[in-house]
C-alpha cells in the first residue's frame, strides 16, 4: 500500500489525491500512521509530515472554501462613502502652528486636491502660506474644535489632521478630548502628529473614493430609558 506512495525522485511520500479535491476522508490513512509501530511505517510517516508541510497549500483552498460557505449571514453594515476629494480639517495648538505650516507647505500639491477647513487662527496662517482658500471655523478655545466635531458627526468632514501639543495643558482640554472621541466614533482618518499626517497624505486611499465602516449604535439609540 505505502510503496505506491514513495516518490522515486526524492523518496518522499506524494499526495494520492489531487490538490483541488481535498477532503478529510482522504486523510484517514495518514492520520492512522502514528499507530503503526514498525520502522517502515514510522519512516514513511516522517516523510509524509515533511511532504504535507511542503504542499500545505493543497489544503488551503479546501479550508477557505468551507469557511466561506460557513460564514453566518449578517445584516448590511453601516458605511459612509468618502469622495476622492476629501474634506480635511486642520487644527494646531499655538506651539505647533509653525510645524503644521511647514508640513502644509511641503504637502501643498497634495492638499490642493482637497477641500480644507481649519480653526480660526490656524486657518488664517495656512491660507496665507498655501495661497489656497480655507473654510475657517472659530478659534479652538472659542468653540472651533466643537464645530469641527459637529461637522464630523453630521458627515460633513472626511479627515482630521490635528497637531496638538503634548507638553502643555490647554484651557479647552475637554473640547479636544471630545473632538478626538467624535473622530474615533465616526471612524474618519485622523492624524495627531507629523509622521502620521505624512503617512495619511501619501496613502493612495487618500486620493480615491473610500467607504468607511461605521459601528452599529442601534442598541444605544434604541435603548429603553427608565
mmCIF file of C-alpha atoms in Angstrom:
data_model
loop_
_atom_site.group_PDB
_atom_site.id
_atom_site.type_symbol
_atom_site.label_atom_id
_atom_site.label_comp_id
_atom_site.label_asym_id
_atom_site.label_seq_id
_atom_site.Cartn_x
_atom_site.Cartn_y
_atom_site.Cartn_z
ATOM 1 C CA UNK A 1 0.000 0.000 0.000
ATOM 2 C CA UNK A 2 2.585 2.519 1.111
ATOM 3 C CA UNK A 3 5.151 1.537 -1.511
ATOM 4 C CA UNK A 4 2.982 3.134 -4.182
ATOM 5 C CA UNK A 5 3.216 6.439 -2.356
ATOM 6 C CA UNK A 6 7.017 6.664 -2.438
ATOM 7 C CA UNK A 7 8.358 9.159 -4.935
ATOM 8 C CA UNK A 8 11.270 7.641 -6.906
ATOM 9 C CA UNK A 9 12.865 11.105 -7.253
ATOM 10 C CA UNK A 10 13.167 12.246 -3.636
ATOM 11 C CA UNK A 11 11.993 9.276 -1.574
ATOM 12 C CA UNK A 12 9.203 11.468 -0.132
ATOM 13 C CA UNK A 13 5.572 10.494 0.096
ATOM 14 C CA UNK A 14 3.456 12.003 -2.655
ATOM 15 C CA UNK A 15 -0.133 13.010 -2.172
ATOM 16 C CA UNK A 16 -2.508 10.344 -3.603
ATOM 17 C CA UNK A 17 -5.285 12.858 -4.305
ATOM 18 C CA UNK A 18 -5.424 15.998 -6.471
ATOM 19 C CA UNK A 19 -4.946 19.375 -4.806
ATOM 20 C CA UNK A 20 -8.368 20.573 -5.981
ATOM 21 C CA UNK A 21 -10.253 17.800 -4.191
ATOM 22 C CA UNK A 22 -9.092 17.785 -0.588
ATOM 23 C CA UNK A 23 -11.437 16.108 1.853
ATOM 24 C CA UNK A 24 -10.834 14.998 5.459
ATOM 25 C CA UNK A 25 -11.896 11.479 4.499
ATOM 26 C CA UNK A 26 -8.882 11.252 2.193
ATOM 27 C CA UNK A 27 -6.604 11.917 5.153
ATOM 28 C CA UNK A 28 -7.797 8.956 7.223
ATOM 29 C CA UNK A 29 -4.980 6.576 6.137
ATOM 30 C CA UNK A 30 -2.369 9.179 7.019
ATOM 31 C CA UNK A 31 -3.822 10.023 10.394
ATOM 32 C CA UNK A 32 -3.696 6.334 11.325
ATOM 33 C CA UNK A 33 0.029 6.118 10.638
ATOM 34 C CA UNK A 34 1.264 7.085 14.148
ATOM 35 C CA UNK A 35 -0.475 3.971 15.483
ATOM 36 C CA UNK A 36 1.796 1.752 13.374
ATOM 37 C CA UNK A 37 4.831 0.689 15.362
ATOM 38 C CA UNK A 38 7.098 -0.837 12.725
ATOM 39 C CA UNK A 39 10.093 1.157 11.488
ATOM 40 C CA UNK A 40 8.907 1.363 7.881
ATOM 41 C CA UNK A 41 5.612 2.968 8.901
ATOM 42 C CA UNK A 42 7.329 5.468 11.194
ATOM 43 C CA UNK A 43 9.810 6.439 8.474
ATOM 44 C CA UNK A 44 7.087 6.925 5.920
ATOM 45 C CA UNK A 45 5.059 8.977 8.403
ATOM 46 C CA UNK A 46 8.039 11.308 8.844
ATOM 47 C CA UNK A 47 8.233 11.682 5.062
ATOM 48 C CA UNK A 48 4.502 12.315 4.988
ATOM 49 C CA UNK A 49 4.772 15.149 7.508
ATOM 50 C CA UNK A 50 7.552 16.773 5.520
ATOM 51 C CA UNK A 51 5.573 16.438 2.313
ATOM 52 C CA UNK A 52 2.456 17.867 3.945
ATOM 53 C CA UNK A 53 4.410 20.927 5.097
ATOM 54 C CA UNK A 54 5.765 21.427 1.588
ATOM 55 C CA UNK A 55 2.366 21.018 -0.013
ATOM 56 C CA UNK A 56 0.290 22.686 2.678
ATOM 57 C CA UNK A 57 -1.199 24.928 0.026
ATOM 58 C CA UNK A 58 -3.143 21.859 -1.189
ATOM 59 C CA UNK A 59 -5.291 22.193 1.922
ATOM 60 C CA UNK A 60 -5.721 25.969 1.852
ATOM 61 C CA UNK A 61 -8.275 26.173 -0.930
ATOM 62 C CA UNK A 62 -10.466 23.489 0.609
ATOM 63 C CA UNK A 63 -10.364 25.021 4.102
ATOM 64 C CA UNK A 64 -11.010 28.558 2.886
ATOM 65 C CA UNK A 65 -13.861 27.407 0.657
ATOM 66 C CA UNK A 66 -15.520 25.615 3.574
ATOM 67 C CA UNK A 67 -15.098 28.633 5.845
ATOM 68 C CA UNK A 68 -16.539 30.907 3.174
ATOM 69 C CA UNK A 69 -19.721 28.851 2.970
ATOM 70 C CA UNK A 70 -19.993 28.549 6.763
ATOM 71 C CA UNK A 71 -19.852 32.306 7.428
ATOM 72 C CA UNK A 72 -23.025 33.415 9.217
ATOM 73 C CA UNK A 73 -25.230 35.819 7.331
ATOM 74 C CA UNK A 74 -25.142 39.308 8.823
ATOM 75 C CA UNK A 75 -27.174 42.397 8.208
ATOM 76 C CA UNK A 76 -25.749 45.042 5.903
ATOM 77 C CA UNK A 77 -23.091 47.088 7.661
ATOM 78 C CA UNK A 78 -23.437 50.823 8.080
ATOM 79 C CA UNK A 79 -20.990 52.642 5.849
ATOM 80 C CA UNK A 80 -20.113 56.159 4.817
ATOM 81 C CA UNK A 81 -18.567 56.912 1.439
ATOM 82 C CA UNK A 82 -15.704 59.403 1.262
ATOM 83 C CA UNK A 83 -15.159 61.005 -2.133
ATOM 84 C CA UNK A 84 -11.772 61.254 -3.819
ATOM 85 C CA UNK A 85 -11.732 64.961 -2.937
ATOM 86 C CA UNK A 86 -11.678 64.847 0.838
ATOM 87 C CA UNK A 87 -12.874 67.476 3.282
ATOM 88 C CA UNK A 88 -9.900 67.805 5.628
ATOM 89 C CA UNK A 89 -9.919 69.643 8.966
ATOM 90 C CA UNK A 90 -6.573 71.132 10.030
ATOM 91 C CA UNK A 91 -6.051 72.023 13.692
ATOM 92 C CA UNK A 92 -2.907 73.016 15.610
ATOM 93 C CA UNK A 93 -2.178 74.324 19.079
ATOM 94 C CA UNK A 94 -0.149 77.512 19.432
ATOM 95 C CA UNK A 95 3.196 75.760 19.933
ATOM 96 C CA UNK A 96 2.512 73.526 16.914
ATOM 97 C CA UNK A 97 1.406 76.155 14.388
ATOM 98 C CA UNK A 98 4.871 76.622 12.870
ATOM 99 C CA UNK A 99 5.147 72.867 12.399
ATOM 100 C CA UNK A 100 1.764 72.453 10.709
ATOM 101 C CA UNK A 101 2.546 75.370 8.376
ATOM 102 C CA UNK A 102 5.889 73.817 7.443
ATOM 103 C CA UNK A 103 4.190 70.456 6.917
ATOM 104 C CA UNK A 104 1.382 72.000 4.831
ATOM 105 C CA UNK A 105 3.826 73.848 2.563
ATOM 106 C CA UNK A 106 5.717 70.590 1.974
ATOM 107 C CA UNK A 107 2.420 68.855 1.100
ATOM 108 C CA UNK A 108 0.961 71.832 -0.783
ATOM 109 C CA UNK A 109 0.383 69.932 -4.037
ATOM 110 C CA UNK A 110 -1.422 67.069 -2.294
ATOM 111 C CA UNK A 111 -3.538 69.385 -0.149
ATOM 112 C CA UNK A 112 -4.587 71.388 -3.212
ATOM 113 C CA UNK A 113 -6.578 68.353 -4.392
ATOM 114 C CA UNK A 114 -8.864 68.528 -1.367
ATOM 115 C CA UNK A 115 -11.163 70.960 0.429
ATOM 116 C CA UNK A 116 -9.521 72.384 3.551
ATOM 117 C CA UNK A 117 -11.097 73.505 6.801
ATOM 118 C CA UNK A 118 -9.390 74.815 9.915
ATOM 119 C CA UNK A 119 -9.911 76.506 13.243
ATOM 120 C CA UNK A 120 -9.678 80.304 13.102
ATOM 121 C CA UNK A 121 -6.051 81.251 13.777
ATOM 122 C CA UNK A 122 -4.567 78.153 12.171
ATOM 123 C CA UNK A 123 -6.767 78.633 9.113
ATOM 124 C CA UNK A 124 -5.678 82.243 8.609
ATOM 125 C CA UNK A 125 -1.992 81.290 8.798
ATOM 126 C CA UNK A 126 -2.405 78.331 6.444
ATOM 127 C CA UNK A 127 -4.413 80.329 3.940
ATOM 128 C CA UNK A 128 -1.551 82.808 3.618
ATOM 129 C CA UNK A 129 1.149 80.116 3.482
ATOM 130 C CA UNK A 130 -0.618 77.938 0.899
ATOM 131 C CA UNK A 131 -2.297 80.664 -1.126
ATOM 132 C CA UNK A 132 -5.378 78.440 -1.057
ATOM 133 C CA UNK A 133 -8.887 79.154 0.160
ATOM 134 C CA UNK A 134 -9.613 77.561 3.554
ATOM 135 C CA UNK A 135 -13.008 77.451 5.262
ATOM 136 C CA UNK A 136 -12.447 78.703 8.808
ATOM 137 C CA UNK A 137 -14.294 77.880 11.996
ATOM 138 C CA UNK A 138 -13.926 79.755 15.283
ATOM 139 C CA UNK A 139 -10.654 79.601 17.180
ATOM 140 C CA UNK A 140 -10.319 76.352 19.138
ATOM 141 C CA UNK A 141 -10.791 77.794 22.649
ATOM 142 C CA UNK A 142 -13.835 79.728 21.400
ATOM 143 C CA UNK A 143 -15.636 76.623 20.113
ATOM 144 C CA UNK A 144 -13.850 75.801 16.844
ATOM 145 C CA UNK A 145 -12.994 72.265 17.962
ATOM 146 C CA UNK A 146 -16.639 71.634 18.793
ATOM 147 C CA UNK A 147 -17.701 72.999 15.415
ATOM 148 C CA UNK A 148 -15.382 70.548 13.644
ATOM 149 C CA UNK A 149 -16.670 67.719 15.846
ATOM 150 C CA UNK A 150 -20.239 68.565 14.879
ATOM 151 C CA UNK A 151 -19.267 68.535 11.192
ATOM 152 C CA UNK A 152 -17.749 65.076 11.631
ATOM 153 C CA UNK A 153 -20.893 63.758 13.321
ATOM 154 C CA UNK A 154 -23.049 65.213 10.518
ATOM 155 C CA UNK A 155 -20.928 63.539 7.834
ATOM 156 C CA UNK A 156 -19.533 66.848 6.575
ATOM 157 C CA UNK A 157 -15.851 66.147 7.351
ATOM 158 C CA UNK A 158 -13.764 63.293 5.966
ATOM 159 C CA UNK A 159 -10.396 63.541 7.746
ATOM 160 C CA UNK A 160 -8.784 65.278 10.706
ATOM 161 C CA UNK A 161 -5.158 66.407 10.980
ATOM 162 C CA UNK A 162 -4.578 67.705 14.493
ATOM 163 C CA UNK A 163 -1.113 68.813 15.570
ATOM 164 C CA UNK A 164 -1.780 69.013 19.309
ATOM 165 C CA UNK A 165 0.767 69.978 21.924
ATOM 166 C CA UNK A 166 1.532 67.046 24.269
ATOM 167 C CA UNK A 167 3.651 69.189 26.584
ATOM 168 C CA UNK A 168 1.214 71.918 27.562
ATOM 169 C CA UNK A 169 -2.264 71.910 29.074
ATOM 170 C CA UNK A 170 -4.921 73.748 27.109
ATOM 171 C CA UNK A 171 -7.820 75.795 28.514
ATOM 172 C CA UNK A 172 -10.209 73.846 26.296
ATOM 173 C CA UNK A 173 -8.885 70.341 27.013
ATOM 174 C CA UNK A 174 -12.440 68.892 27.295
ATOM 175 C CA UNK A 175 -13.174 70.146 23.757
ATOM 176 C CA UNK A 176 -10.009 68.496 22.434
ATOM 177 C CA UNK A 177 -10.926 65.155 24.003
ATOM 178 C CA UNK A 178 -14.447 65.442 22.637
ATOM 179 C CA UNK A 179 -13.157 66.158 19.122
ATOM 180 C CA UNK A 180 -10.846 63.146 19.120
ATOM 181 C CA UNK A 181 -13.620 60.969 20.530
ATOM 182 C CA UNK A 182 -16.051 62.005 17.783
ATOM 183 C CA UNK A 183 -13.395 61.354 15.133
ATOM 184 C CA UNK A 184 -12.919 57.835 16.513
ATOM 185 C CA UNK A 185 -16.676 57.258 16.859
ATOM 186 C CA UNK A 186 -17.314 58.050 13.196
ATOM 187 C CA UNK A 187 -14.174 56.248 12.015
ATOM 188 C CA UNK A 188 -12.593 59.040 9.988
ATOM 189 C CA UNK A 189 -8.855 59.091 9.187
ATOM 190 C CA UNK A 190 -7.134 61.016 11.984
ATOM 191 C CA UNK A 191 -3.508 62.132 12.340
ATOM 192 C CA UNK A 192 -2.280 63.581 15.631
ATOM 193 C CA UNK A 193 1.363 64.155 14.712
ATOM 194 C CA UNK A 194 3.522 64.931 11.692
ATOM 195 C CA UNK A 195 4.606 61.360 10.960
ATOM 196 C CA UNK A 196 1.017 60.086 10.885
ATOM 197 C CA UNK A 197 -0.017 63.042 8.731
ATOM 198 C CA UNK A 198 2.737 62.111 6.248
ATOM 199 C CA UNK A 199 1.500 58.520 6.094
ATOM 200 C CA UNK A 200 -2.072 59.738 5.669
ATOM 201 C CA UNK A 201 -1.370 62.157 2.827
ATOM 202 C CA UNK A 202 0.829 59.686 0.918
ATOM 203 C CA UNK A 203 -1.717 56.866 1.125
ATOM 204 C CA UNK A 204 -3.393 56.046 -2.216
ATOM 205 C CA UNK A 205 -6.685 55.771 -0.308
ATOM 206 C CA UNK A 206 -6.499 59.474 0.477
ATOM 207 C CA UNK A 207 -6.934 60.359 -3.184
ATOM 208 C CA UNK A 208 -9.671 57.937 -4.195
ATOM 209 C CA UNK A 209 -13.169 57.035 -3.091
ATOM 210 C CA UNK A 210 -13.249 55.112 0.163
ATOM 211 C CA UNK A 211 -16.050 53.508 2.140
ATOM 212 C CA UNK A 212 -15.667 53.630 5.917
ATOM 213 C CA UNK A 213 -17.378 51.027 8.077
ATOM 214 C CA UNK A 214 -19.347 52.565 10.920
ATOM 215 C CA UNK A 215 -20.104 50.913 14.232
ATOM 216 C CA UNK A 216 -23.678 49.854 14.869
ATOM 217 C CA UNK A 217 -25.063 52.088 17.608
ATOM 218 C CA UNK A 218 -28.658 50.922 17.226
ATOM 219 C CA UNK A 219 -28.616 49.173 20.603
ATOM 220 C CA UNK A 220 -27.711 52.516 22.175
ATOM 221 C CA UNK A 221 -30.090 54.713 20.199
ATOM 222 C CA UNK A 222 -32.979 52.260 20.678
ATOM 223 C CA UNK A 223 -32.366 51.622 24.378
ATOM 224 C CA UNK A 224 -35.288 51.918 26.771
ATOM 225 C CA UNK A 225 -34.935 54.776 29.225
ATOM 226 C CA UNK A 226 -36.213 54.212 32.727
#
